[in-house]
Structure formats: C-alpha cells, structure tokens
C-alpha cells in the first residue's frame, strides 16, 4: 500500500480532523483515508445520463415522441407438445 505525508497542516485543520475522527470512532489516519477516498470518487467523470441531463435540464428537458410498445409476436403456447403424464 502507498503512503503519503502531509506537511504544514495547520493546527485548526488537525484539531477538526481529530474531532471528526472521534465522532466516527476512527483514528485520524483512517478518517483522512476516508475523506480522501470520498474526494477522489466525487472527482470521477459524470455518467452519460448525468452529462445529458446537465445539457438538457437548463432548457427544460426534451420531449421525445416514443412509438407505442407492441408485441412483436405472440408468445408460444406449447399446445403441440404431448403431456408428460402417462
């Protein structure tokens, strides 16, 4: 596993990290790991749905004319097969 060192962390930030870690019953180191994981996940590129929504939501969305759904064919009945009973 990788390690990092954070230098020049001001005392107020360290104090708040310690308090937050205590609230979550974690060490300061584990709390920092969790915060970094969360920050990195939030940096991921948005999904295609989110990207499209970001474009169309400001203009009120887009109405699409969808064709009615219909069955392509009737489901099989299996009437032509013999019964399994003797």
XYZ file of C-alpha atoms in Angstrom:
86
model
C 0.000 0.000 0.000
C 1.081 3.540 -0.701
C 1.835 6.104 1.963
C 1.740 9.890 1.920
C 2.981 12.540 4.319
C 1.117 15.807 4.730
C 3.392 18.615 5.824
C 2.461 22.078 7.101
C -1.044 21.109 8.200
C -2.341 23.952 10.332
C -3.372 23.200 13.913
C -7.046 24.098 13.348
C -7.381 21.584 10.499
C -5.639 18.935 12.574
C -7.938 19.650 15.524
C -11.062 19.379 13.345
C -9.826 16.165 11.747
C -9.214 14.718 15.203
C -12.718 15.711 16.352
C -14.340 14.284 13.228
C -12.378 11.052 13.592
C -13.552 10.747 17.194
C -17.181 11.251 16.136
C -16.792 8.377 13.660
C -14.826 6.190 16.109
C -11.796 6.202 13.804
C -8.168 7.144 14.072
C -7.125 10.412 12.459
C -5.278 8.411 9.827
C -8.367 6.333 8.965
C -10.517 9.463 8.881
C -8.071 11.088 6.462
C -8.159 7.948 4.253
C -11.958 8.006 4.184
C -12.023 11.702 3.310
C -9.509 11.190 0.504
C -11.470 8.214 -0.888
C -14.666 10.252 -0.905
C -12.973 13.224 -2.558
C -11.492 11.063 -5.304
C -14.812 9.317 -6.003
C -16.543 12.687 -6.338
C -13.921 13.700 -8.910
C -14.920 10.927 -11.328
C -16.413 11.938 -14.627
C -20.198 12.031 -14.593
C -22.203 9.225 -16.134
C -23.584 9.706 -19.632
C -27.050 10.229 -18.134
C -25.736 12.987 -15.846
C -23.883 14.620 -18.734
C -27.025 14.646 -20.901
C -29.137 15.950 -18.009
C -26.654 18.786 -17.468
C -27.208 19.857 -21.072
C -30.987 19.499 -21.378
C -32.185 20.392 -17.866
C -31.381 24.120 -18.207
C -33.601 24.311 -21.307
C -36.489 22.487 -19.674
C -35.669 18.979 -20.822
C -36.545 17.293 -24.081
C -39.847 15.694 -25.017
C -39.480 12.653 -27.218
C -42.258 11.149 -29.290
C -41.960 7.495 -28.429
C -43.800 4.938 -30.533
C -46.317 2.780 -28.677
C -44.973 -0.519 -27.473
C -46.398 -3.600 -29.097
C -45.619 -7.280 -29.057
C -43.528 -8.384 -31.963
C -45.206 -11.780 -31.945
C -47.477 -13.884 -29.812
C -45.773 -15.980 -27.134
C -45.624 -19.749 -27.777
C -48.429 -21.902 -26.339
C -46.723 -25.328 -26.393
C -50.090 -26.924 -27.259
C -48.451 -29.134 -29.878
C -46.284 -30.947 -27.329
C -47.534 -34.173 -25.706
C -48.254 -34.237 -21.993
C -45.589 -35.688 -19.724
C -48.175 -37.686 -17.776
C -48.507 -41.456 -18.534
